[in-house]
Coordinates of C-alpha atoms in Angstrom, one line a residue:
X19 CA 82.4 -134.2 26.0
X20 CA 84.4 -135.4 22.9
X21 CA 82.4 -137.1 20.1
X22 CA 82.5 -140.9 20.3
X23 CA 84.5 -141.0 17.0
X24 CA 87.1 -138.7 18.6
X25 CA 87.3 -141.1 21.5
X26 CA 87.5 -144.1 19.2
X27 CA 90.3 -142.4 17.2
X28 CA 92.3 -141.9 20.4
X29 CA 91.7 -145.5 21.3
X30 CA 92.9 -146.7 17.8
X31 CA 95.9 -144.4 17.7
X32 CA 97.1 -145.2 21.3
X33 CA 100.5 -146.8 21.3
X34 CA 99.9 -148.3 24.6
X35 CA 96.2 -149.1 25.2
X36 CA 95.1 -150.5 28.5
X37 CA 95.3 -154.3 28.9
X38 CA 92.2 -156.1 27.6
X39 CA 91.3 -157.4 31.0
X40 CA 91.5 -154.0 32.7
X41 CA 88.0 -153.0 33.9
X42 CA 88.5 -149.4 32.9
X43 CA 89.4 -150.4 29.4
X44 CA 86.4 -152.7 29.1
X45 CA 84.1 -150.0 30.3
X46 CA 85.5 -147.4 28.0
X47 CA 85.3 -149.7 25.0
X48 CA 81.8 -150.8 25.8
X49 CA 80.7 -147.1 26.1
X50 CA 82.1 -146.4 22.6
X51 CA 80.5 -149.4 21.0
X52 CA 77.1 -148.7 22.5
X53 CA 77.2 -145.1 21.3
X54 CA 78.3 -146.1 17.8
X55 CA 75.5 -148.8 17.7
X56 CA 72.7 -146.4 18.6
X57 CA 73.6 -143.5 16.3
X58 CA 71.6 -143.6 13.1
X59 CA 71.6 -140.1 11.8
X60 CA 73.7 -139.4 8.7
X61 CA 75.6 -136.7 10.5
X62 CA 76.3 -135.5 14.1
X63 CA 75.5 -132.1 15.6
X64 CA 78.5 -129.9 15.2
X65 CA 80.2 -132.3 12.7
X66 CA 82.3 -130.5 10.1
X67 CA 81.6 -133.3 7.6
X68 CA 79.1 -132.5 4.8
X69 CA 75.6 -133.9 5.0
X70 CA 75.3 -137.3 3.4
X71 CA 78.6 -138.9 4.7
X72 CA 77.4 -141.1 7.5
X73 CA 79.7 -141.1 10.5
X74 CA 78.7 -144.7 11.6
X75 CA 78.7 -148.0 9.8
X76 CA 75.1 -148.8 8.8
X77 CA 76.1 -152.1 7.2
X78 CA 77.0 -153.8 10.5
X79 CA 75.2 -155.0 13.5
X80 CA 76.5 -153.8 16.9
X81 CA 78.1 -157.2 17.4
X82 CA 79.9 -157.1 14.0
X83 CA 80.9 -153.5 14.7
X84 CA 82.6 -154.7 17.9
X85 CA 84.4 -157.4 15.9
X86 CA 85.6 -154.9 13.3
X87 CA 86.9 -152.5 16.0
X88 CA 88.7 -155.3 17.7
X89 CA 90.4 -156.7 14.6
X90 CA 91.4 -153.3 13.2
X91 CA 92.8 -152.0 16.5
X92 CA 96.6 -151.6 16.2
X93 CA 98.5 -154.5 17.7
X94 CA 100.8 -154.2 20.7
X95 CA 102.3 -157.7 20.4
X96 CA 105.3 -157.8 18.0
X97 CA 106.6 -161.2 19.1
X98 CA 104.8 -162.9 16.2
X99 CA 102.7 -162.0 13.1
X100 CA 99.1 -161.1 13.4
X101 CA 96.4 -163.4 12.2
X102 CA 95.8 -163.1 8.4
X103 CA 98.7 -160.6 8.1
X104 CA 100.2 -162.4 5.1
X105 CA 96.9 -161.9 3.3
X106 CA 97.1 -158.1 3.0
X107 CA 94.5 -157.9 0.3
X108 CA 92.0 -160.1 2.1
X109 CA 90.7 -163.3 0.3
X110 CA 91.7 -161.7 -3.0
X111 CA 95.4 -161.6 -2.2
X112 CA 97.6 -163.0 -4.9
X113 CA 99.9 -165.9 -3.8
X114 CA 101.6 -166.2 -7.2
X115 CA 105.4 -166.4 -7.4
X116 CA 107.1 -163.0 -6.9
X117 CA 108.3 -161.7 -10.3
X118 CA 107.8 -158.7 -12.7
X119 CA 104.1 -159.7 -13.0
X120 CA 103.4 -159.5 -9.2
X121 CA 101.1 -156.5 -9.7
X122 CA 99.3 -157.8 -12.7
X123 CA 97.4 -160.8 -11.1
X124 CA 93.6 -160.9 -10.8
X125 CA 92.0 -161.1 -7.3
X126 CA 92.1 -164.7 -6.3
X127 CA 88.5 -164.7 -5.2
X128 CA 86.8 -163.6 -8.4
X129 CA 84.8 -166.1 -10.4
X130 CA 85.9 -168.0 -13.5
X131 CA 83.6 -165.8 -15.6
X132 CA 85.0 -162.7 -14.0
X133 CA 88.5 -163.8 -14.8
X134 CA 87.5 -163.6 -18.5
X135 CA 86.2 -160.1 -17.9
X136 CA 89.5 -159.2 -16.2
X137 CA 91.5 -160.4 -19.2
X138 CA 89.4 -158.4 -21.6
X139 CA 89.9 -155.3 -19.4
X140 CA 93.6 -156.1 -19.4
X141 CA 93.7 -156.1 -23.2
X142 CA 92.0 -152.7 -23.3
X143 CA 94.4 -151.4 -20.6
X144 CA 97.3 -152.4 -22.9
X145 CA 95.7 -151.2 -26.1
X146 CA 97.5 -148.6 -28.2
X147 CA 95.1 -145.9 -29.5
X148 CA 95.8 -144.4 -32.9
X149 CA 95.2 -141.0 -34.4
X150 CA 92.1 -140.3 -36.5
X151 CA 91.1 -141.2 -39.2
X152 CA 92.5 -144.8 -39.4
X153 CA 91.4 -148.2 -40.7
X154 CA 91.2 -149.6 -37.2
X155 CA 88.2 -147.3 -36.3
X156 CA 87.5 -148.8 -32.8
X157 CA 91.0 -147.6 -31.8
X158 CA 90.7 -144.1 -33.3
X159 CA 90.7 -141.0 -31.2
X160 CA 94.3 -140.5 -29.9
X161 CA 95.0 -137.0 -28.7
X162 CA 95.3 -134.8 -30.7
X163 CA 97.6 -133.8 -27.8
X164 CA 98.6 -136.6 -25.4
X165 CA 101.2 -138.1 -23.1
X166 CA 100.9 -141.7 -24.0
X167 CA 99.0 -144.1 -26.3
X168 CA 98.0 -146.8 -23.7
X169 CA 97.2 -147.0 -20.0
X170 CA 99.9 -149.7 -19.5
X171 CA 102.6 -147.4 -20.9
X172 CA 102.2 -145.1 -17.9
X173 CA 101.3 -147.7 -15.2
X174 CA 104.4 -149.8 -16.0
X175 CA 103.5 -153.5 -15.3
X176 CA 100.6 -152.1 -13.3
X177 CA 103.1 -150.5 -11.0
X178 CA 104.5 -147.0 -10.5
X179 CA 106.1 -144.8 -13.1
X180 CA 109.5 -143.1 -13.0
X181 CA 110.8 -139.5 -13.3
X182 CA 112.4 -138.5 -16.6
X183 CA 116.1 -138.8 -17.3
X184 CA 118.2 -136.9 -19.8
X185 CA 118.2 -139.8 -22.3
X186 CA 114.6 -140.9 -21.9
X187 CA 111.1 -139.6 -22.5
X188 CA 108.9 -138.5 -19.5
X189 CA 106.3 -141.2 -20.2
X190 CA 105.2 -142.1 -16.7
X191 CA 105.4 -138.7 -14.9
X192 CA 103.3 -135.7 -15.9
X193 CA 103.1 -132.0 -15.0
X194 CA 99.7 -130.9 -13.7
X195 CA 99.0 -127.3 -14.6
X196 CA 96.7 -125.2 -12.3
X197 CA 96.2 -122.0 -10.5
X198 CA 94.3 -121.0 -7.4
X199 CA 91.1 -118.9 -7.4
X200 CA 91.8 -115.2 -8.0
X201 CA 88.3 -113.6 -7.8
X202 CA 85.4 -113.9 -5.4
X203 CA 83.4 -115.8 -8.0
X204 CA 86.3 -118.4 -8.5
X205 CA 86.7 -118.8 -4.7
X206 CA 83.0 -119.5 -4.5
X207 CA 83.3 -122.2 -7.2
X208 CA 86.0 -124.0 -5.3
X209 CA 84.2 -123.6 -1.9
X210 CA 81.1 -125.0 -3.6
X211 CA 83.1 -127.9 -4.9
X212 CA 82.1 -127.0 -8.5
X213 CA 85.8 -127.1 -9.6
X214 CA 89.0 -128.4 -8.1
X215 CA 91.1 -125.5 -9.4
X216 CA 91.6 -123.5 -12.6
X217 CA 93.6 -124.7 -15.6
X218 CA 96.2 -122.7 -17.5
X219 CA 94.3 -120.7 -20.1
X220 CA 96.4 -122.0 -23.0
X221 CA 97.8 -125.4 -21.9
X222 CA 94.9 -126.7 -19.9
X223 CA 95.2 -129.0 -16.9
X224 CA 98.2 -131.0 -17.9
X225 CA 101.3 -130.5 -20.1
X226 CA 100.9 -132.7 -23.2
X227 CA 104.3 -133.5 -24.6
X228 CA 103.2 -135.5 -27.6
X229 CA 100.9 -134.8 -30.6
X230 CA 99.4 -136.6 -33.6
X231 CA 101.0 -136.0 -37.0
X232 CA 100.6 -132.4 -38.2
X233 CA 100.5 -131.0 -34.7
X234 CA 103.2 -129.9 -32.2
X235 CA 103.4 -131.1 -28.6
X236 CA 103.0 -128.5 -25.9
X237 CA 106.5 -128.7 -24.5
X238 CA 108.8 -130.9 -22.5
X239 CA 109.2 -131.2 -18.7
X240 CA 112.6 -130.3 -17.5
X241 CA 113.9 -131.4 -14.1
X242 CA 117.0 -130.0 -12.3
X243 CA 118.2 -131.8 -9.1
X244 CA 120.0 -130.1 -6.3
X245 CA 121.7 -132.0 -3.5
X246 CA 120.9 -131.9 0.2
X247 CA 122.9 -133.7 2.8
X248 CA 121.2 -135.0 5.8
X249 CA 123.2 -136.1 8.8
X250 CA 121.7 -138.9 10.8
X251 CA 121.9 -139.5 14.6
X252 CA 124.8 -142.0 14.2
X253 CA 126.8 -139.5 12.1
X254 CA 126.2 -141.1 8.8
X255 CA 124.9 -139.0 5.9
X256 CA 122.3 -139.4 3.2
X257 CA 122.1 -137.4 0.0
X258 CA 118.6 -136.2 -1.0
X259 CA 117.7 -135.0 -4.5
X260 CA 115.8 -131.7 -4.4
X261 CA 114.0 -131.2 -7.8
X262 CA 113.0 -128.0 -9.5
X263 CA 110.7 -128.1 -12.5
X264 CA 110.3 -126.0 -15.7
X265 CA 109.1 -126.5 -19.3
X266 CA 111.3 -126.5 -22.3
X267 CA 110.1 -125.6 -25.8
X268 CA 106.6 -124.3 -25.1
X269 CA 104.8 -124.6 -28.4
X270 CA 101.9 -122.2 -27.9
X271 CA 103.2 -119.2 -26.1
X272 CA 104.1 -118.7 -22.4
X273 CA 102.4 -120.2 -19.4
X274 CA 100.2 -118.0 -17.3
X275 CA 102.3 -116.4 -14.5
X276 CA 99.9 -117.8 -11.9
X277 CA 100.1 -121.4 -13.2
X278 CA 101.8 -123.9 -10.9
X279 CA 103.6 -127.0 -12.0
X280 CA 103.0 -130.1 -10.1
X281 CA 104.8 -133.4 -11.1
X282 CA 102.7 -136.5 -10.6
X283 CA 104.3 -140.0 -10.8
X284 CA 101.8 -142.7 -11.9
X285 CA 101.0 -144.8 -8.8
X286 CA 100.6 -148.6 -8.6
X287 CA 97.2 -150.1 -9.5
X288 CA 96.9 -152.9 -6.9
X289 CA 94.1 -153.0 -4.4
X290 CA 92.0 -150.2 -5.8
X291 CA 88.7 -152.0 -5.7
X292 CA 89.3 -152.8 -2.0
X293 CA 90.1 -149.1 -1.3
X294 CA 86.8 -148.2 -3.1
X295 CA 84.9 -150.3 -0.6
X296 CA 86.2 -148.9 2.6
X297 CA 83.3 -147.4 4.4
X298 CA 83.5 -143.6 4.5
X299 CA 82.7 -143.7 8.3
X300 CA 86.0 -145.7 8.9
X301 CA 88.0 -143.0 7.1
X302 CA 86.2 -140.3 8.9
X303 CA 87.0 -141.9 12.2
X304 CA 90.7 -141.0 11.6
X305 CA 90.1 -137.5 10.4
X306 CA 91.1 -134.8 13.0
X307 CA 91.3 -131.5 11.1
X308 CA 91.6 -129.4 14.3
X309 CA 94.0 -131.8 16.0
X310 CA 91.7 -132.3 18.9
X311 CA 93.8 -135.0 20.4
X312 CA 97.0 -132.9 20.3
X313 CA 99.2 -135.4 18.6
X314 CA 100.3 -133.0 15.8
X315 CA 98.5 -135.1 13.2
X316 CA 95.5 -133.6 11.6
X317 CA 94.2 -135.6 8.6
X318 CA 91.6 -133.9 6.5
X319 CA 89.1 -134.9 3.9
X320 CA 89.0 -133.8 0.3
X321 CA 85.3 -133.5 -0.4
X322 CA 84.6 -133.7 -4.1
X323 CA 81.6 -133.7 -6.4
X324 CA 80.7 -137.1 -8.0
X325 CA 80.9 -136.7 -11.7
X326 CA 77.9 -138.9 -12.3
X327 CA 75.5 -138.1 -9.6
X328 CA 76.6 -134.5 -8.9
X329 CA 76.5 -135.3 -5.1
X330 CA 79.3 -134.4 -2.7
X331 CA 81.3 -137.4 -1.6
X332 CA 84.7 -138.5 -0.2
X333 CA 87.7 -138.3 -2.5
X334 CA 90.0 -141.2 -1.9
X335 CA 92.1 -141.7 -5.1
X336 CA 94.9 -139.6 -6.6
X337 CA 97.9 -137.9 -5.0
X338 CA 95.6 -135.3 -3.4
X339 CA 92.5 -137.5 -2.9
X340 CA 90.8 -135.6 -5.7
X341 CA 88.8 -138.4 -7.2
X342 CA 85.9 -140.4 -5.7
X343 CA 85.8 -143.5 -7.9
X344 CA 87.9 -145.8 -10.0
X345 CA 85.7 -145.2 -13.0
X346 CA 86.1 -141.5 -12.8
X347 CA 89.9 -141.9 -12.3
X348 CA 90.0 -144.0 -15.5
X349 CA 87.9 -141.5 -17.4
X350 CA 90.2 -138.6 -16.3
X351 CA 93.2 -140.6 -17.4
X352 CA 91.6 -141.3 -20.8
X353 CA 90.9 -137.6 -21.3
X354 CA 94.0 -136.1 -19.8
X355 CA 96.7 -138.6 -20.7
X356 CA 95.5 -140.2 -24.0
X357 CA 92.9 -137.7 -25.3
X358 CA 90.1 -140.2 -25.5
X359 CA 86.5 -139.2 -24.8
X360 CA 84.1 -141.2 -22.6
X361 CA 80.6 -140.7 -21.3
X362 CA 82.1 -139.4 -18.1
X363 CA 84.5 -137.0 -19.9
X364 CA 82.9 -136.4 -23.4
X365 CA 85.5 -134.0 -24.8
X366 CA 86.8 -135.6 -28.0
X367 CA 89.8 -133.4 -28.1
X368 CA 91.0 -134.2 -24.6
X369 CA 92.8 -131.4 -22.8
X370 CA 92.9 -129.1 -25.9
X371 CA 91.9 -125.5 -25.0
X372 CA 90.1 -122.9 -27.0
X373 CA 93.5 -121.2 -27.5
X374 CA 94.8 -124.3 -29.3
X375 CA 92.8 -123.9 -32.4
X376 CA 94.9 -126.2 -34.5
X377 CA 94.2 -129.0 -32.1
X378 CA 90.5 -128.5 -32.1
X379 CA 90.5 -128.6 -35.9
X380 CA 91.8 -132.1 -35.9
X381 CA 89.4 -135.0 -36.6
X382 CA 88.2 -137.1 -33.7
X383 CA 87.6 -140.8 -33.3
X384 CA 83.9 -141.0 -32.7
X385 CA 82.3 -143.9 -34.7
X386 CA 78.5 -143.4 -34.9
X387 CA 77.9 -147.2 -34.8
X388 CA 79.7 -147.4 -31.5
X389 CA 78.1 -144.4 -29.8
X390 CA 78.8 -140.7 -29.3
X391 CA 82.2 -141.1 -27.6
X392 CA 85.6 -142.6 -28.5
X393 CA 85.6 -145.1 -25.6
X394 CA 81.9 -146.1 -25.1
X395 CA 80.6 -147.5 -21.8
X396 CA 81.5 -151.2 -22.5
X397 CA 85.1 -150.1 -22.8
X398 CA 84.9 -148.2 -19.6
X399 CA 83.1 -151.1 -17.9
X400 CA 86.0 -153.5 -18.7
X401 CA 88.8 -151.1 -17.9
X402 CA 87.1 -150.2 -14.6
X403 CA 86.6 -153.9 -13.7
X404 CA 90.3 -154.6 -14.5
X405 CA 91.4 -151.7 -12.3
X406 CA 89.2 -152.8 -9.5
X407 CA 90.5 -156.4 -9.4
X408 CA 94.3 -156.2 -9.6
X409 CA 95.3 -158.2 -6.6
X410 CA 97.5 -157.1 -3.8
X411 CA 100.5 -159.5 -3.4
X412 CA 100.9 -161.6 -0.3
X413 CA 103.3 -160.4 2.4
X414 CA 106.7 -162.0 2.7
X415 CA 108.9 -162.8 5.7
X416 CA 106.2 -161.7 8.1
X417 CA 107.7 -163.9 10.9
X418 CA 111.4 -162.9 10.4
X419 CA 112.8 -161.3 13.6
X420 CA 114.1 -158.2 11.8
X421 CA 110.8 -157.7 10.1
X422 CA 108.9 -158.0 13.4
X423 CA 111.4 -155.6 15.0
X424 CA 111.0 -153.1 12.2
X425 CA 107.2 -153.4 12.5
X426 CA 107.4 -152.5 16.2
X427 CA 109.6 -149.5 15.4
X428 CA 107.1 -148.4 12.7
X429 CA 104.4 -148.3 15.2
X430 CA 106.4 -146.8 18.1
X431 CA 107.8 -144.0 15.9
X432 CA 104.2 -142.9 15.1
X433 CA 104.1 -143.9 11.5
X434 CA 100.7 -145.5 11.9
X435 CA 99.2 -142.1 12.8
X436 CA 98.9 -141.6 9.0
X437 CA 99.7 -145.1 7.7
X438 CA 96.7 -146.8 9.3
X439 CA 97.4 -150.5 9.1
X440 CA 94.0 -152.2 8.7
X441 CA 90.4 -151.7 7.6
X442 CA 87.4 -154.0 7.0
X443 CA 85.5 -153.3 3.8
X444 CA 81.7 -152.9 3.7
X445 CA 79.4 -155.9 3.6
X446 CA 77.1 -154.8 0.7
X447 CA 79.6 -154.3 -2.1
X448 CA 78.7 -154.4 -5.9
X449 CA 81.2 -157.3 -6.2
X450 CA 81.2 -160.0 -3.5
X451 CA 85.0 -160.4 -4.0
X452 CA 85.5 -157.1 -2.1
X453 CA 82.8 -157.6 0.6
X454 CA 83.8 -157.7 4.3
X455 CA 87.5 -158.2 3.7
X456 CA 90.2 -157.5 6.3
X457 CA 92.8 -155.5 4.4
X458 CA 96.2 -154.0 5.3
X459 CA 96.8 -150.9 3.1
X460 CA 98.7 -148.9 5.6
X461 CA 97.0 -145.6 4.7
X462 CA 94.2 -143.5 6.3
X463 CA 93.4 -142.0 2.8
X464 CA 93.4 -138.5 4.3
X465 CA 95.2 -135.3 3.4
X466 CA 98.2 -134.3 5.5
X467 CA 100.4 -131.3 5.4
X468 CA 103.8 -132.7 4.6
X469 CA 105.7 -129.4 5.0
X470 CA 107.5 -127.0 2.6
X471 CA 110.0 -129.6 1.4
X472 CA 107.3 -131.6 -0.5
X473 CA 104.9 -128.7 -1.2
X474 CA 104.0 -128.2 -4.8
X475 CA 102.0 -125.0 -4.2
X476 CA 99.0 -126.4 -6.1
X477 CA 95.5 -126.3 -4.6
X478 CA 93.3 -129.2 -5.6
X479 CA 89.8 -128.9 -4.1
X480 CA 90.1 -128.9 -0.4
X481 CA 93.8 -129.9 -0.6
X482 CA 96.3 -127.1 0.0
X483 CA 99.6 -126.7 -1.8
X484 CA 101.4 -128.6 0.9
X485 CA 98.9 -131.4 1.5
X486 CA 99.1 -134.9 0.1
X487 CA 96.9 -138.0 0.6
X488 CA 98.7 -140.8 2.6
X489 CA 99.7 -143.3 -0.1
X490 CA 99.0 -147.0 0.6
X491 CA 102.1 -149.0 1.4
X492 CA 101.0 -152.5 0.4
X493 CA 103.3 -153.8 -2.4
X494 CA 105.9 -151.1 -1.8
X495 CA 108.6 -153.7 -1.2
X496 CA 108.2 -155.2 -4.7
X497 CA 108.7 -151.9 -6.5
X498 CA 112.2 -152.8 -7.8
X499 CA 111.0 -156.3 -8.7
X500 CA 108.1 -155.0 -10.8
X501 CA 109.4 -151.8 -12.2
X502 CA 113.2 -152.2 -12.1
X503 CA 113.7 -149.1 -10.0
X504 CA 112.9 -147.7 -6.6
X505 CA 111.6 -144.1 -7.1
X506 CA 109.1 -143.0 -4.4
X507 CA 107.0 -140.0 -3.4
X508 CA 104.7 -138.0 -5.8
X509 CA 107.6 -137.0 -8.1
X510 CA 110.0 -139.9 -7.7
X511 CA 112.7 -137.8 -6.1
X512 CA 113.4 -140.4 -3.4
X513 CA 115.6 -143.3 -4.7
X514 CA 115.3 -145.4 -1.6
X515 CA 112.7 -145.9 1.2
X516 CA 115.2 -144.2 3.5
X517 CA 115.2 -141.0 1.4
X518 CA 111.4 -141.1 1.2
X519 CA 111.1 -141.1 5.0
X520 CA 113.7 -138.3 5.3
X521 CA 111.6 -136.1 3.0
X522 CA 108.7 -136.2 5.5
X523 CA 108.0 -132.8 7.1
X524 CA 105.0 -131.1 8.6
X525 CA 102.7 -133.7 10.2
X526 CA 105.3 -136.4 9.4
X527 CA 108.2 -134.5 11.0
X528 CA 108.2 -136.2 14.4
X529 CA 108.2 -139.7 12.9
X530 CA 110.9 -138.7 10.5
X531 CA 113.1 -137.3 13.2
X532 CA 112.7 -140.4 15.3
X533 CA 113.8 -142.5 12.3
X534 CA 116.8 -140.1 11.6
X535 CA 117.9 -140.3 15.3
X536 CA 117.7 -144.1 15.5
X537 CA 120.8 -146.3 15.2
X538 CA 121.5 -148.0 11.9
X539 CA 120.3 -151.4 13.1
X540 CA 116.9 -150.0 13.9
X541 CA 116.7 -148.0 10.7
X542 CA 117.6 -151.2 8.7
X543 CA 114.9 -153.2 10.6
X544 CA 112.2 -150.6 9.8
X545 CA 113.2 -150.7 6.1
X546 CA 113.0 -154.5 6.2
X547 CA 109.5 -154.3 7.5
X548 CA 108.5 -151.9 4.6
X549 CA 110.2 -154.2 2.1
X550 CA 108.0 -157.1 3.4
X551 CA 104.8 -155.3 2.5

């Protein structure tokens, strides 16, 4: 017999579930709910998930579990909007006017006192760090090698970055540097989740293009674009940009021949606190690593080690789901992008390696009166709170006929097999603002093989070189409004949503082919739906 969660997954994914009044449907649904309600062990026999990740929701009563399953089940009625569909970030959804600040609003349901905390976090998010020593002291510690001086300079208006152009710096897209395990010992380290991969021996985990005075940067990302023509079902053509990456002006010798280059565009910051409070069991319910239901969609977890507790947990942030928490994500960015040490990442010289001796000889920004790191815990507390409470904007035009038609096509083409529409966050959250919220991220937060076209060849923990985490889609229709451009996917190669869809391969190939084969009116309707998110 299949596990109850396998059965539940099939029920949730089904494009045409049995009518609600059908006795067979009621019996099946009742069976699943009863089984879920009585399971209390943290893991099931034969489950491939690591011990400690519960496969059922312990924060809900059986009655509430039934309510959650009912409200998150994909709709089959596209004649009108669903209840609460406009409020895609739950009660915290921002209903402010749509403008360039649409991604920079606080969650609407935080308290007045918390709004002050949010503003302080915003100030630190925008703060420019300076090289040491300086008269500012509390802002000392930049670099010595770095990519930017402030978080906001990468997450432009709290939105996504953009790929470099010949006449601009590469501010908001970086090159991750890594190689796979090459010895039995290294393979054991990855298998034991002690490391995600191995850095370049000279240049570390990320190419640092900038440096403080008296030091040279590591090099410059170079992008060449080829052109691929795609012919659609109606005979029209779309031109896709196919990028290739290299590094110009390497400042400290050659890269290791085994080092892979993986470009990473900075993603939008909205809704992160809500994502953090999705119950792991609800993400596990969509995982199907062996494709037991035969739909061609797998969905795998990236299990990572929590930097604070040392325990294995679910990765849900980052392009490859390599990070478990917002605080760790912020600490990694401070260290890798700006070169600032924190309690979580206490290296005062950022990503400088032992081979970069001139970098390690530079002064750091530690002030004894402020603690042993350059960004002490109060700074991390504020930046984390800010990152957790950037509101998701309200949906627009949800009742428009073309948007509803596009939503129906999005479901029928199979896009929701990875872009899961809805979740309900856990009850017992650290901040009540994120508790028990119906949210619409359109992501399952799992790893999917997207085929050779999007592969970067870089292993990150359990993620292979062709796997990527499903990115949330909420807010995607406001990309141009907020950031003044429309660059999508992990490296910004797609200049339109149509191009982004046409790059889907691997597990996304069937849905991509259905989109490509559709007539122009249907394709336009589906894009209208995405633009309403």
